[in-house]
Structures are given as structure tokens and as C-alpha cells.
Coordinates of C-alpha atoms in Angstrom, one line a residue:
Chain H
M1 CA -8.4 36.4 -22.4
D2 CA -9.4 35.4 -18.9
K3 CA -6.6 35.0 -16.4
N4 CA -7.2 31.5 -15.1
I5 CA -4.8 29.2 -13.2
L6 CA -4.8 25.5 -12.4
G7 CA -4.0 24.6 -8.8
I8 CA -3.0 21.0 -8.0
D9 CA -2.8 19.8 -4.4
W10 CA -0.7 16.7 -5.3
G11 CA -0.3 14.6 -2.2
T12 CA 1.0 11.1 -1.3
S13 CA -2.1 9.2 -2.2
N14 CA -4.5 11.6 -4.0
R15 CA -4.4 14.7 -6.1
R16 CA -7.0 17.4 -6.4
A17 CA -7.0 20.0 -9.1
Y18 CA -9.0 23.3 -9.2
L19 CA -9.3 25.6 -12.2
I20 CA -9.5 29.1 -10.7
D21 CA -10.3 32.5 -12.1
E22 CA -8.7 35.7 -11.0
H23 CA -11.3 36.3 -8.3
G24 CA -10.6 32.9 -6.7
A25 CA -13.8 31.3 -8.1
C26 CA -13.6 27.6 -9.0
L27 CA -14.5 27.0 -12.6
A28 CA -13.7 23.2 -12.6
E29 CA -12.5 20.6 -10.1
H30 CA -11.1 17.1 -10.4
E31 CA -9.9 14.6 -7.9
D32 CA -8.3 11.2 -8.4
G33 CA -6.0 8.6 -6.9
Q34 CA -3.0 9.6 -8.9
G35 CA -1.0 10.7 -5.9
M36 CA 2.8 10.6 -5.7
L37 CA 2.9 6.9 -5.0
A38 CA 0.6 6.0 -7.9
V39 CA 2.5 8.1 -10.4
G40 CA 5.4 5.7 -10.0
G41 CA 8.6 7.6 -10.4
R42 CA 9.9 11.1 -11.0
E43 CA 10.1 10.8 -14.8
R44 CA 6.4 10.0 -15.1
F45 CA 5.0 13.1 -13.5
G46 CA 5.0 15.0 -16.8
A47 CA 2.8 12.4 -18.5
S48 CA 0.6 12.2 -15.4
L49 CA 0.0 16.0 -15.5
A50 CA -0.7 15.9 -19.3
G51 CA -3.3 13.3 -18.6
L52 CA -4.9 15.4 -16.0
L53 CA -5.0 18.5 -18.2
A54 CA -6.6 16.5 -21.0
T55 CA -9.2 15.1 -18.6
M56 CA -10.1 18.5 -17.4
G57 CA -9.9 20.1 -20.9
V58 CA -7.4 22.7 -19.6
G59 CA -5.6 24.5 -22.4
A60 CA -1.9 25.0 -22.9
E61 CA -2.1 28.7 -22.0
V62 CA -3.2 28.1 -18.4
P63 CA -0.4 28.2 -15.8
V64 CA -0.1 25.4 -13.2
I65 CA 0.7 25.7 -9.6
M66 CA 1.4 22.5 -7.6
S67 CA 1.7 22.0 -3.9
G68 CA 2.2 19.0 -1.6
M69 CA 4.4 15.9 -1.9
V70 CA 5.0 16.6 -5.6
G71 CA 7.8 18.9 -4.3
S72 CA 9.4 16.2 -2.0
A73 CA 12.4 14.1 -2.6
S74 CA 10.1 11.3 -3.8
G75 CA 8.0 13.7 -6.0
W76 CA 8.5 15.3 -9.4
Q77 CA 11.3 17.6 -8.1
E78 CA 12.6 18.2 -4.7
V79 CA 12.0 21.8 -3.7
P80 CA 13.9 23.1 -0.6
Y81 CA 11.8 24.0 2.4
L82 CA 11.4 27.7 3.2
D83 CA 12.5 29.0 6.5
S84 CA 9.5 29.9 8.7
A85 CA 10.9 33.5 8.9
V86 CA 9.4 34.0 5.4
P87 CA 5.8 35.3 5.8
L88 CA 3.1 33.3 4.1
Q89 CA 2.1 36.3 2.0
R90 CA 5.5 36.1 0.4
L91 CA 4.9 32.5 -0.9
P92 CA 4.0 33.7 -4.4
A93 CA 7.6 35.1 -4.7
H94 CA 9.1 31.7 -3.8
L95 CA 7.5 29.5 -6.4
V96 CA 10.0 27.1 -8.0
P97 CA 9.7 26.4 -11.8
V98 CA 9.7 22.7 -12.8
A99 CA 13.1 22.0 -14.3
D100 CA 11.6 19.5 -16.9
A101 CA 12.0 21.4 -20.2
D102 CA 8.5 20.4 -21.4
W103 CA 6.9 22.2 -18.5
A104 CA 9.5 24.8 -17.3
G105 CA 7.7 27.8 -18.6
R106 CA 4.3 26.8 -17.3
C107 CA 4.5 24.8 -14.1
R108 CA 5.6 25.9 -10.6
I109 CA 5.8 24.2 -7.3
V110 CA 5.0 25.8 -4.0
P111 CA 7.8 25.2 -1.4
G112 CA 7.0 23.7 2.0
Y113 CA 8.1 25.2 5.3
C114 CA 10.6 24.0 7.8
Y115 CA 10.2 25.2 11.4
R116 CA 13.0 25.0 14.0
S117 CA 12.8 25.6 17.7
G118 CA 15.9 24.5 19.5
A119 CA 16.6 20.9 18.6
A120 CA 13.0 20.4 17.5
V121 CA 12.2 20.5 13.7
D122 CA 8.9 20.3 12.0
V123 CA 8.0 20.4 8.3
M124 CA 5.0 20.9 6.0
R125 CA 4.4 20.4 2.3
G126 CA 1.0 21.4 1.0
E127 CA -0.4 22.9 4.2
E128 CA 1.5 26.1 3.5
T129 CA -0.9 26.7 0.5
Q130 CA -3.9 26.2 2.8
L131 CA -2.4 28.6 5.3
L132 CA -1.8 31.2 2.6
G133 CA -5.5 30.9 1.7
A134 CA -6.5 31.3 5.3
V135 CA -4.3 34.4 5.6
A136 CA -5.8 35.9 2.5
L137 CA -9.2 35.3 4.0
G138 CA -8.2 37.3 7.1
H139 CA -7.0 34.6 9.4
R140 CA -3.6 36.1 10.1
D141 CA -3.3 35.3 13.8
G142 CA -3.9 32.4 16.2
W143 CA -3.8 28.7 15.9
L144 CA -4.8 27.1 12.6
V145 CA -5.4 23.4 12.7
L146 CA -5.3 21.2 9.6
P147 CA -6.5 17.7 10.7
G148 CA -5.7 14.5 8.7
T149 CA -3.1 11.8 8.3
H150 CA -0.6 14.2 9.7
S151 CA -2.5 16.8 11.6
K152 CA -0.8 20.2 11.7
W153 CA -1.1 22.9 14.4
V154 CA 0.3 26.2 13.3
L155 CA 0.5 29.4 15.3
L156 CA 0.4 32.5 13.1
R157 CA 1.1 36.0 14.1
D158 CA 0.4 38.6 11.4
G159 CA 0.8 35.8 8.7
L160 CA 4.2 34.6 10.2
I161 CA 4.6 31.1 11.4
Q162 CA 5.4 31.3 15.1
A163 CA 5.1 27.6 16.0
M164 CA 4.3 24.3 14.2
S165 CA 3.5 20.8 15.5
T166 CA 2.6 17.8 13.5
Y167 CA 0.8 14.8 14.9
M168 CA 0.6 11.4 13.1
T169 CA -3.0 11.1 14.2
G170 CA -4.6 9.7 11.0
E171 CA -1.6 7.5 10.3
L172 CA -1.5 5.9 13.7
F173 CA -5.3 5.3 13.6
A174 CA -4.9 3.5 10.3
M175 CA -1.9 1.5 11.5
L176 CA -3.7 0.4 14.7
S177 CA -6.7 -0.6 12.6
A178 CA -4.8 -2.5 10.0
G179 CA -2.9 -4.9 12.4
G180 CA -1.7 -5.7 15.8
T181 CA -3.2 -5.9 19.3
L182 CA -6.0 -3.4 18.8
S183 CA -7.0 -4.2 15.2
S184 CA -9.6 -6.9 16.1
M185 CA -11.6 -4.3 18.0
M186 CA -11.2 -1.4 15.5
G187 CA -14.1 -2.4 13.2
G188 CA -16.8 -0.4 14.9
D189 CA -18.0 3.2 14.5
A190 CA -15.2 5.7 15.3
S191 CA -17.8 8.5 15.6
D192 CA -19.5 7.0 18.7
A193 CA -19.9 10.1 20.9
E194 CA -19.5 8.4 24.2
G195 CA -16.4 6.5 23.3
Y196 CA -14.9 9.6 21.7
A197 CA -15.5 11.6 24.9
I198 CA -13.9 8.9 27.0
G199 CA -10.8 9.0 24.8
L200 CA -10.6 12.8 25.0
S201 CA -10.9 12.7 28.8
Q202 CA -8.1 10.1 29.0
A203 CA -5.9 12.2 26.7
G204 CA -6.3 15.1 29.0
R205 CA -4.4 13.3 31.7
N206 CA -1.3 13.5 29.5
E207 CA -0.1 9.9 29.8
P208 CA 1.9 8.2 26.9
L209 CA -0.2 7.0 24.0
S210 CA 1.7 3.7 24.1
N211 CA 0.0 3.2 27.5
T212 CA -3.4 4.7 26.9
L213 CA -3.8 2.8 23.6
F214 CA -3.1 -0.5 25.4
R215 CA -5.7 0.3 28.0
V216 CA -8.3 0.3 25.3
R217 CA -7.5 -3.3 24.8
A218 CA -7.3 -4.0 28.5
G219 CA -10.8 -2.6 29.0
V220 CA -12.2 -4.8 26.3
V221 CA -10.5 -8.1 27.3
S222 CA -11.4 -7.5 30.9
R223 CA -15.0 -6.8 29.9
S224 CA -14.9 -3.4 31.5
A225 CA -15.6 -1.6 28.2
P226 CA -17.6 -2.5 25.1
A227 CA -15.4 -3.5 22.1
A228 CA -17.8 -1.5 19.8
Q229 CA -16.6 1.8 21.4
A230 CA -12.9 1.0 20.9
P231 CA -12.4 2.9 17.6
A232 CA -14.0 6.0 19.0
V233 CA -11.9 5.8 22.2
V234 CA -8.8 5.5 20.1
S235 CA -9.8 8.4 18.0
G236 CA -10.4 10.5 21.1
L237 CA -7.0 9.5 22.5
L238 CA -5.2 10.5 19.3
I239 CA -7.1 13.7 18.6
G240 CA -7.1 14.5 22.4
A241 CA -3.3 14.2 22.5
E242 CA -3.1 17.1 20.0
F243 CA -5.5 19.2 22.1
S244 CA -3.8 18.3 25.4
A245 CA -0.4 19.4 24.0
A246 CA -1.8 22.5 22.4
A247 CA -3.8 23.5 25.5
R248 CA -0.5 23.5 27.5
A249 CA 1.2 25.6 24.7
L250 CA -1.7 28.0 24.8
E251 CA -1.5 28.3 28.6
Q252 CA 2.2 29.1 28.3
A253 CA 1.7 31.5 25.5
G254 CA -1.2 33.2 27.2
G255 CA -3.0 33.3 23.8
A256 CA -6.7 33.4 23.0
A257 CA -8.4 30.1 23.7
R258 CA -9.6 29.6 20.2
I259 CA -8.6 27.7 17.1
T260 CA -9.4 27.8 13.4
V261 CA -9.8 24.3 11.8
I262 CA -9.4 23.9 8.0
G263 CA -11.0 20.5 7.4
S264 CA -13.7 18.5 5.7
P265 CA -17.1 18.8 7.5
A266 CA -16.8 15.3 9.1
L267 CA -13.3 15.8 10.4
A268 CA -13.9 19.4 11.4
A269 CA -17.0 18.4 13.4
R270 CA -14.9 16.0 15.3
Y271 CA -12.3 18.6 16.1
A272 CA -15.0 21.0 17.2
V273 CA -16.2 18.5 19.7
A274 CA -12.6 18.1 21.0
A275 CA -12.2 21.9 21.1
A276 CA -15.3 22.2 23.3
H277 CA -14.0 19.4 25.5
F278 CA -10.8 21.3 26.1
G279 CA -12.5 24.7 26.5
L280 CA -11.4 26.2 23.2
Q281 CA -13.6 28.2 20.8
C282 CA -13.5 26.7 17.3
E283 CA -14.1 28.2 13.9
V284 CA -14.2 26.0 10.8
L285 CA -13.0 27.0 7.3
D286 CA -13.9 25.0 4.2
P287 CA -10.7 23.6 2.8
H288 CA -11.8 23.9 -0.9
R289 CA -12.6 27.5 -0.5
V290 CA -9.4 28.1 1.3
Y291 CA -7.4 26.3 -1.3
C292 CA -9.0 28.2 -4.2
T293 CA -8.4 31.5 -2.4
A294 CA -4.7 30.6 -2.0
I295 CA -4.3 29.7 -5.7
S296 CA -5.8 33.0 -6.7
Q297 CA -3.0 34.7 -4.9
F298 CA -0.6 33.2 -7.3
I299 CA -2.2 34.5 -10.5
N300 CA 0.0 37.5 -10.9
Q301 CA 3.2 35.5 -10.3
A302 CA 2.4 32.5 -12.4
Chain C
M1 CA 10.6 -40.6 41.8
D2 CA 11.8 -37.1 41.3
K3 CA 9.3 -34.3 41.6
N4 CA 9.7 -32.6 38.2
I5 CA 7.4 -30.2 36.5
L6 CA 7.2 -28.7 33.0
G7 CA 6.6 -25.0 32.7
I8 CA 5.4 -23.5 29.4
D9 CA 5.4 -19.8 28.7
W10 CA 3.0 -20.0 25.8
G11 CA 2.7 -16.6 24.2
T12 CA 1.2 -15.1 21.1
S13 CA 4.1 -15.9 18.7
N14 CA 6.4 -18.1 20.6
R15 CA 6.5 -20.7 23.3
R16 CA 9.2 -21.6 25.7
A17 CA 9.2 -24.8 27.8
Y18 CA 11.4 -25.6 30.9
L19 CA 11.6 -28.9 32.7
I20 CA 12.3 -28.0 36.3
D21 CA 13.2 -30.0 39.4
E22 CA 11.9 -29.3 42.8
H23 CA 14.8 -26.9 43.6
G24 CA 14.0 -24.8 40.5
A25 CA 17.0 -26.2 38.5
C26 CA 16.3 -26.3 34.8
L27 CA 16.8 -29.9 33.5
A28 CA 15.8 -29.2 29.9
E29 CA 14.7 -26.3 27.8
H30 CA 12.9 -25.9 24.4
E31 CA 11.8 -22.9 22.4
D32 CA 9.8 -22.8 19.2
G33 CA 7.5 -20.6 17.1
Q34 CA 4.4 -22.6 18.1
G35 CA 2.7 -19.6 19.8
M36 CA -1.0 -19.2 20.1
L37 CA -1.3 -17.9 16.5
A38 CA 0.6 -20.7 15.0
V39 CA -1.3 -23.4 16.8
G40 CA -4.4 -22.4 14.8
G41 CA -7.4 -22.9 16.9
R42 CA -8.5 -24.0 20.4
E43 CA -9.0 -27.6 19.5
R44 CA -5.4 -28.0 18.3
F45 CA -3.6 -27.1 21.5
G46 CA -3.8 -30.6 22.9
A47 CA -2.0 -32.0 19.8
S48 CA 0.5 -29.2 19.9
L49 CA 1.3 -29.9 23.5
A50 CA 1.6 -33.6 22.8
G51 CA 4.1 -32.8 20.1
L52 CA 6.1 -30.6 22.5
L53 CA 6.2 -33.3 25.2
A54 CA 7.4 -35.9 22.6
T55 CA 10.1 -33.5 21.3
M56 CA 11.4 -32.9 24.8
G57 CA 11.0 -36.6 25.9
V58 CA 8.9 -35.6 28.9
G59 CA 7.0 -38.5 30.4
A60 CA 3.3 -38.7 31.1
E61 CA 3.8 -38.4 34.9
V62 CA 5.2 -34.9 34.7
P63 CA 2.6 -32.2 35.5
V64 CA 2.4 -29.2 33.1
I65 CA 1.9 -25.6 34.1
M66 CA 1.2 -23.1 31.3
S67 CA 1.2 -19.3 31.4
G68 CA 0.6 -16.6 28.9
M69 CA -1.8 -16.2 26.0
V70 CA -2.7 -19.9 26.2
G71 CA -5.2 -18.8 28.9
S72 CA -6.7 -16.0 26.8
A73 CA -10.0 -16.0 24.9
S74 CA -8.1 -16.9 21.7
G75 CA -6.0 -19.5 23.5
W76 CA -6.6 -23.1 24.7
Q77 CA -9.1 -22.0 27.3
E78 CA -10.1 -18.6 28.7
V79 CA -9.0 -18.3 32.3
P80 CA -10.5 -15.3 34.2
Y81 CA -8.1 -12.7 35.4
L82 CA -7.3 -12.6 39.1
D83 CA -8.0 -9.4 40.9
S84 CA -4.8 -7.6 41.9
A85 CA -5.9 -7.9 45.6
V86 CA -4.7 -11.5 45.3
P87 CA -1.0 -11.7 46.4
L88 CA 1.4 -13.1 43.9
Q89 CA 2.5 -15.8 46.5
R90 CA -1.1 -17.1 46.3
L91 CA -0.9 -17.8 42.6
P92 CA -0.3 -21.5 43.1
A93 CA -3.7 -21.8 44.8
H94 CA -5.4 -20.3 41.8
L95 CA -4.2 -22.5 38.9
V96 CA -7.0 -23.6 36.6
P97 CA -7.1 -27.2 35.3
V98 CA -7.5 -27.6 31.6
A99 CA -11.0 -28.7 30.9
D100 CA -10.0 -30.9 27.9
A101 CA -10.6 -34.5 29.3
D102 CA -7.3 -35.8 27.8
W103 CA -5.3 -33.3 29.9
A104 CA -7.5 -32.4 32.8
G105 CA -5.6 -34.3 35.5
R106 CA -2.2 -33.1 34.4
C107 CA -2.3 -29.6 32.9
R108 CA -3.0 -26.3 34.6
I109 CA -3.1 -22.7 33.5
V110 CA -1.8 -19.8 35.5
P111 CA -4.4 -17.0 35.6
G112 CA -3.4 -13.4 34.6
Y113 CA -4.1 -10.3 36.6
C114 CA -6.5 -7.5 36.1
Y115 CA -5.7 -4.2 37.8
R116 CA -8.2 -1.3 38.2
S117 CA -7.6 2.2 39.3
G118 CA -10.6 4.4 38.8
A119 CA -11.7 4.1 35.2
A120 CA -8.2 2.8 34.2
V121 CA -7.8 -0.9 33.6
D122 CA -4.7 -2.9 32.8
V123 CA -4.2 -6.6 32.4
M124 CA -1.4 -9.1 32.2
R125 CA -1.1 -12.8 31.1
G126 CA 2.3 -14.4 31.5
E127 CA 4.1 -11.7 33.4
E128 CA 2.4 -12.7 36.6
T129 CA 4.5 -15.9 36.5
Q130 CA 7.7 -13.9 36.1
L131 CA 6.6 -11.7 39.0
L132 CA 6.0 -14.7 41.2
G133 CA 9.5 -15.8 40.4
A134 CA 10.9 -12.4 41.3
V135 CA 9.0 -12.4 44.6
A136 CA 10.3 -15.9 45.4
L137 CA 13.8 -14.5 44.7
G138 CA 13.2 -11.8 47.3
H139 CA 12.0 -8.9 45.1
R140 CA 8.8 -8.3 46.9
D141 CA 8.8 -4.5 46.8
G142 CA 9.3 -1.7 44.3
W143 CA 9.0 -1.3 40.5
L144 CA 9.5 -4.4 38.4
V145 CA 9.8 -3.8 34.7
L146 CA 9.2 -6.4 32.1
P147 CA 10.2 -5.0 28.7
G148 CA 9.0 -6.3 25.4
T149 CA 6.2 -6.1 22.8
H150 CA 4.0 -4.9 25.7
S151 CA 6.3 -3.6 28.4
K152 CA 4.9 -3.9 31.9
W153 CA 5.7 -1.7 34.8
V154 CA 4.4 -3.2 38.1
L155 CA 4.7 -1.7 41.5
L156 CA 4.8 -4.4 44.3
R157 CA 4.4 -4.0 48.0
D158 CA 5.1 -7.1 50.0
G159 CA 4.3 -9.2 46.9
L160 CA 1.0 -7.4 46.2
I161 CA 0.4 -5.5 43.0
Q162 CA -0.1 -1.8 43.8
A163 CA 0.0 -0.4 40.3
M164 CA 0.4 -1.7 36.8
S165 CA 1.0 0.0 33.5
T166 CA 1.5 -1.5 30.1
Y167 CA 3.2 0.2 27.2
M168 CA 2.9 -1.0 23.6
T169 CA 6.6 -0.2 23.1
G170 CA 7.8 -3.2 21.1
E171 CA 4.5 -3.4 19.1
L172 CA 4.7 0.3 18.1
F173 CA 8.3 0.0 17.1
A174 CA 7.5 -3.0 14.9
M175 CA 4.5 -1.2 13.3
L176 CA 6.5 2.0 12.6
S177 CA 9.2 -0.2 11.0
A178 CA 6.9 -2.2 8.9
G179 CA 5.1 0.6 7.1
G180 CA 4.1 4.2 6.9
T181 CA 5.9 7.5 7.1
L182 CA 8.9 6.4 9.2
S183 CA 9.5 2.9 7.8
S184 CA 11.9 4.0 5.0
M185 CA 14.3 5.4 7.7
M186 CA 13.9 2.5 10.2
G187 CA 16.5 0.1 8.6
G188 CA 19.4 1.3 10.6
D189 CA 20.9 0.2 14.0
A190 CA 18.4 0.8 16.8
S191 CA 21.2 0.5 19.4
D192 CA 23.0 3.6 18.2
A193 CA 23.9 5.2 21.6
E194 CA 23.7 8.9 20.5
G195 CA 20.4 8.5 18.7
Y196 CA 19.0 6.6 21.7
A197 CA 20.0 9.4 24.1
I198 CA 18.4 11.9 21.8
G199 CA 15.1 10.0 21.9
L200 CA 15.3 9.6 25.7
S201 CA 15.9 13.3 26.2
Q202 CA 12.9 14.2 23.9
A203 CA 10.7 11.7 25.7
G204 CA 11.5 13.5 29.0
R205 CA 9.7 16.6 27.7
N206 CA 6.5 14.6 27.9
E207 CA 5.0 15.6 24.5
P208 CA 2.7 13.2 22.6
L209 CA 4.3 10.3 20.8
S210 CA 2.2 11.1 17.8
N211 CA 4.2 14.4 17.6
T212 CA 7.7 13.4 18.6
L213 CA 7.6 10.4 16.3
F214 CA 6.8 12.7 13.3
R215 CA 9.6 14.9 14.3
V216 CA 12.0 12.1 13.7
R217 CA 10.9 12.1 10.1
A218 CA 11.0 15.9 10.0
G219 CA 14.6 15.9 11.2
V220 CA 15.6 13.5 8.4
V221 CA 13.8 15.1 5.5
S222 CA 15.0 18.6 6.5
R223 CA 18.5 17.2 6.7
S224 CA 18.8 18.2 10.4
A225 CA 19.4 14.6 11.6
P226 CA 21.0 11.5 10.0
A227 CA 18.5 8.9 8.8
A228 CA 20.8 6.2 10.2
Q229 CA 20.0 7.3 13.7
A230 CA 16.2 7.3 13.3
P231 CA 15.6 3.8 14.7
A232 CA 17.6 4.5 17.8
V233 CA 15.8 7.8 18.3
V234 CA 12.4 6.1 17.9
S235 CA 13.5 3.4 20.4
G236 CA 14.5 6.2 22.8
L237 CA 11.2 8.0 22.4
L238 CA 9.2 4.8 23.1
I239 CA 11.2 3.5 26.0
G240 CA 11.7 7.0 27.3
A241 CA 7.9 7.4 27.3
E242 CA 7.7 4.6 29.8
F243 CA 10.4 6.1 32.1
S244 CA 9.0 9.6 31.8
A245 CA 5.5 8.4 33.0
A246 CA 7.1 6.2 35.7
A247 CA 9.3 9.0 36.9
R248 CA 6.2 11.1 37.5
A249 CA 4.5 8.2 39.3
L250 CA 7.6 7.7 41.4
E251 CA 7.7 11.4 42.3
Q252 CA 4.1 11.3 43.4
A253 CA 4.5 8.0 45.3
G254 CA 7.8 9.2 46.9
G255 CA 9.2 5.7 46.4
A256 CA 12.8 4.7 46.1
A257 CA 14.3 5.8 42.7
R258 CA 15.1 2.3 41.6
I259 CA 13.7 -0.4 39.3
T260 CA 14.2 -4.1 38.7
V261 CA 14.2 -5.2 35.1
I262 CA 13.4 -8.7 34.1
G263 CA 14.6 -9.0 30.6
S264 CA 17.0 -10.5 28.1
P265 CA 20.6 -9.1 28.3
A266 CA 20.2 -6.9 25.2
L267 CA 16.9 -5.4 26.2
A268 CA 17.8 -5.1 29.9
A269 CA 21.0 -3.2 28.9
R270 CA 18.9 -0.7 26.9
Y271 CA 16.6 -0.2 29.9
A272 CA 19.6 0.2 32.2
V273 CA 20.8 3.1 30.0
A274 CA 17.3 4.7 30.1
A275 CA 17.2 4.2 33.9
A276 CA 20.5 6.1 34.3
H277 CA 19.2 8.8 32.0
F278 CA 16.2 9.3 34.2
G279 CA 18.2 9.1 37.4
L280 CA 17.0 5.6 38.5
Q281 CA 19.0 2.8 39.9
C282 CA 18.5 -0.4 37.9
E283 CA 18.9 -4.1 38.8
V284 CA 18.6 -6.7 36.2
L285 CA 17.2 -10.2 36.7
D286 CA 17.6 -13.0 34.2
P287 CA 14.2 -14.0 32.9
H288 CA 15.0 -17.7 32.5
R289 CA 16.1 -17.9 36.1
V290 CA 13.1 -16.0 37.3
Y291 CA 10.7 -18.2 35.3
C292 CA 12.3 -21.4 36.5
T293 CA 12.0 -20.2 40.1
A294 CA 8.4 -19.3 39.5
I295 CA 7.6 -22.8 38.1
S296 CA 9.3 -24.5 41.1
Q297 CA 6.7 -22.7 43.3
F298 CA 4.0 -24.7 41.7
I299 CA 5.5 -28.1 42.4
N300 CA 3.4 -28.9 45.5
Q301 CA 0.2 -27.7 43.9
A302 CA 0.6 -29.4 40.5

């Protein structure tokens, strides 16, 4: 019998499932909006998973590995964070079986990581699985960047997490678009190249976002800047804030001026532009390939 | 007949009206929720003002001076911003009569200011009237701080605006409380002294708010910090961002390490704590007194 495994990236709003063979090849894929919030309560995760398996035609013999918010306090079962002293390659030894008796023998949850540096704390749930995939693909050192609602910048050394910073980039962009002072000017095209470059340049001056975001509005109401560019400027300010902070960290650490972005083509392209702006080399990894590679690492443990 | 004047601070959400005598004494005061958004359209401001005058029993002979969003593109009538080269003391010469024929002889709008420094633009509408009051009270030099939804930091030299920075402090706090990742932990007491001090300290390290705000969540979900302190930490991060940026500007300008805050007692007290944290002297002016003083400056022009 083939050694297959089902990996589920079960996030807050969405879930993605990949049926993987032992070589990391993806045999089937499914994505839907049944994220943690849509499932609607801890006791309903089992039924939700059963529905997914039926939809995908995945048999009862296939083990299931889940990552992401499914393991949070509001998910199926809270799984404690690993300390960042645990190397990513050791993740397969730290999977936590689902306690639910119907699923205990078959389903495991990947723990997230907690990183502490002095009083500063950062956490991830889901990204650790991507990082394991990146490590398995040979990216064991340097800055890995996972853009999104909560963009993660993770510094690896030989597969160990050396530093971790999360930026609420996507969430703040969505909030500012949905309501408040800037929202009336956020309807345009956020990918406008000139506006994005303006935002990146302003971000490089390292002023507080609470100030630079207001200035986008001030520019429009004083007719100094076109309203149509506002979303791209805001995007540049938020993504630029990540790079500006990282550029300082890179300078302090004296590391190589390069990053590896794990992101969808559209988002990765935007980060590549920012990287060039801040003088960083940028390599892009496809998140699906990275995820499937990660899940294949779990086959012998599952 | 007494020379009285009605001043209306007509903002986005609220409006405050003060009947002032020629010495700046407040004879009557009224506050309601009939801000720009509640009025519901340009053509309805006249009726809204008539209602206010009736409520306050203000006669037809009393001139009316309005400041704030009433003069914005979404207000009663858009009044162009003054250039910051115009001294605050000259504001009375720049009042703009309401064009509406029913009110033209009687009502004027105070123009806001636009400040440009290189590519950076900032604007104010309403705060200029407070600043005029402060100048009339002898505060012609140094940093004046007007905390609120959009906190303003304004550097004056002999009553001239030398620099201006707006921070979306109150708006971001409200947004983060209303929804998203942090909202579930924003129900506590934002005035918790220890949490506030933690936020101020973190703000002093000058990292992006998109990162430091996420860390508040990371601290709670990793059980490193009490959820009850989260609102105070967020408040400290946002207000601290203002001080951190201003402290750098003060250092560059070599100015006196002191600020004058025009704010309600609760908000001013919070800014005074932040000022002490950042090594700044802090004087507090009562905003009602300042506003009434400003309006009295308009009596001979109205």
C-alpha cells in the first residue's frame, strides 16, 4: 500500500488540504473557507474534518497532519508552543495527537513556536510547517519571510530559529480599508508602482506608522497627492516598515543582505520590489511546494 | 449692547458651542453629537445650526465662528487650508464667510492649516483655533500637543508653525479595539499604570507599530503577559510612538525638553506620564479655556 498522508493548513479563515505521497508529490488538493472561525466551536472540528475527507475521497487509512490555528486555544485543541531552541528538523517528533477518541489514532497537530528575546515575545502557528519545508529544501540559513495577514520574518541558522518578528501588515491594511479616516481613499489599485515606491521610501525614514499613515490622508485632502495612489502608498508604508526594521537587524547582525520569501506569486512579487528598494537580494519559494515538502517529512512519524 | 460671539468647534462626530463675551468669559456652553457625519449632508448644516441657536437661546445678532470639519470637503463648505507661513495671530483676518445666503452676514469659518516639509504634508482643521488660544495665553513658542483621535504635535516659534505631525493614535486604538487580532484582549482598563509603562518603554525602542502591536497578542497567547494589561500596553505603544518620534525631533532641533498639552484632564494626565517617561517637562492647558480665549480673539473681526 502506498504511504500517503493528508496535510491540512487549517487557518483562521481558510483551510487548505494536500494529499501527499512519500516523495512529497501532491496527489490531490482542496481549499475552502472552513477555517477555524467558520467551523464554529471546538466540538465541531471532527465533523468538519470528516466532511473534508469525504469531499476529497481520502480513505480511513491515511494519516492526517494539521497545522495552523487548529492548534490554538480557539481551535480544535490547544497545543503548547515549542521553544525556539527545538530545531525545525525535530518538528516530526513533537506532533501532538488529537485527544478526541474518534480521531486519536490518526490525526496529529503540528505545534507552533514561541520565541523570546528579553521581554519581547513572538509566536507562530502554521508558519513552522512552511519553515520545515524550506529547511528540507535546503534553506537552513538566513532570513525567511512569510508575507500575509501577519507577516513573519524568521532568521534561521542551521535550521534553528535565531530571531522572529511578526508584522500585522495584512491585517492593518484590511482595517484601514474597511473604515476610518483613510477608507474613503482605499478603493484604488494597491499595486500602483509609483505609489508603492513612495510608501517604501517613506517607510525607510523610520517614522511611526500612526504618523505616516495619516500623511497619506493629508496628501490627498491638501491635493498634494492623487487619491488613486493611496492604497499603494499605504501598502508601501506597511511592507516597507517590515524591511526598514529588518534592514537595521541585518546591519546589526552583519548577515548576508538577502531574504527568501515564501509567498504567492502576487505577494512575493511585491516583496521582491521592496527587497530591491532596500538593497536586499530576494529568492522566492512557492508556498504549495514548500508545504508539500514539509508534510512529506512527517510520513514516517504519522 | 454686549459684544458676544458664539464659537462652535464642529468636528466629525461631535460639536461643542460656547457663547463668549468680549473678555473671553464663557456665558453658556452646549455639546451634542451633531458632528459633521450626523448632520447628513452639506445642505442640512443651516438647519442644524438654527436648531443649535434655538437650543442655546442665542439671538440673531450674535455672530458665529465655526472651526473644525465643518470647513472640510465633507462639511458645510470647503475652506482652503492656510499656508503655515501665516502666523496664528493673523487667523482673525482669514475667516471665510459662509456662502449660504441665509447665513452669509453672520457666520464665518476658521480655515485650517497645511504644513509642507519636503514631500511630507500635514494638515489640521480645528486645532488651529486651539493654537490661537494658546498663543493668546502666552504660549507662543515650543511644542504644543493636542491629543485625541488624531493627535497633533505642533512646534511654534513666535506664534508661527515651524513643524506639524499628526498621529492616528485614538483612531488606531479604536480600530484595534473594535475588531481583529487584538480586539478580544482590549476590554480591560487602558489606564493600568504598569501596562502603560511597558508600552511606553517598548515604544522607545522605535520598532514598527505593526510589529510591537502584534507582540501584545503574542505575550498574551504565550501566557507571558496578562490579557488585562493589553489595552494599557497598546495605549502606551501608540502614545509612546508620538513621544519617541518627537524626542528625536527635539534632539535634532536642540530645543527645550518641554511640551504644552492642550487636553482633557484624563488624556492630559496620560500624556504627562509619557512626558516624564521620555524626560520631558509637561504643562497642561484646559482646552475649554483655550478655546474660549481663541474665540474672543475673533470678536472684532466677526
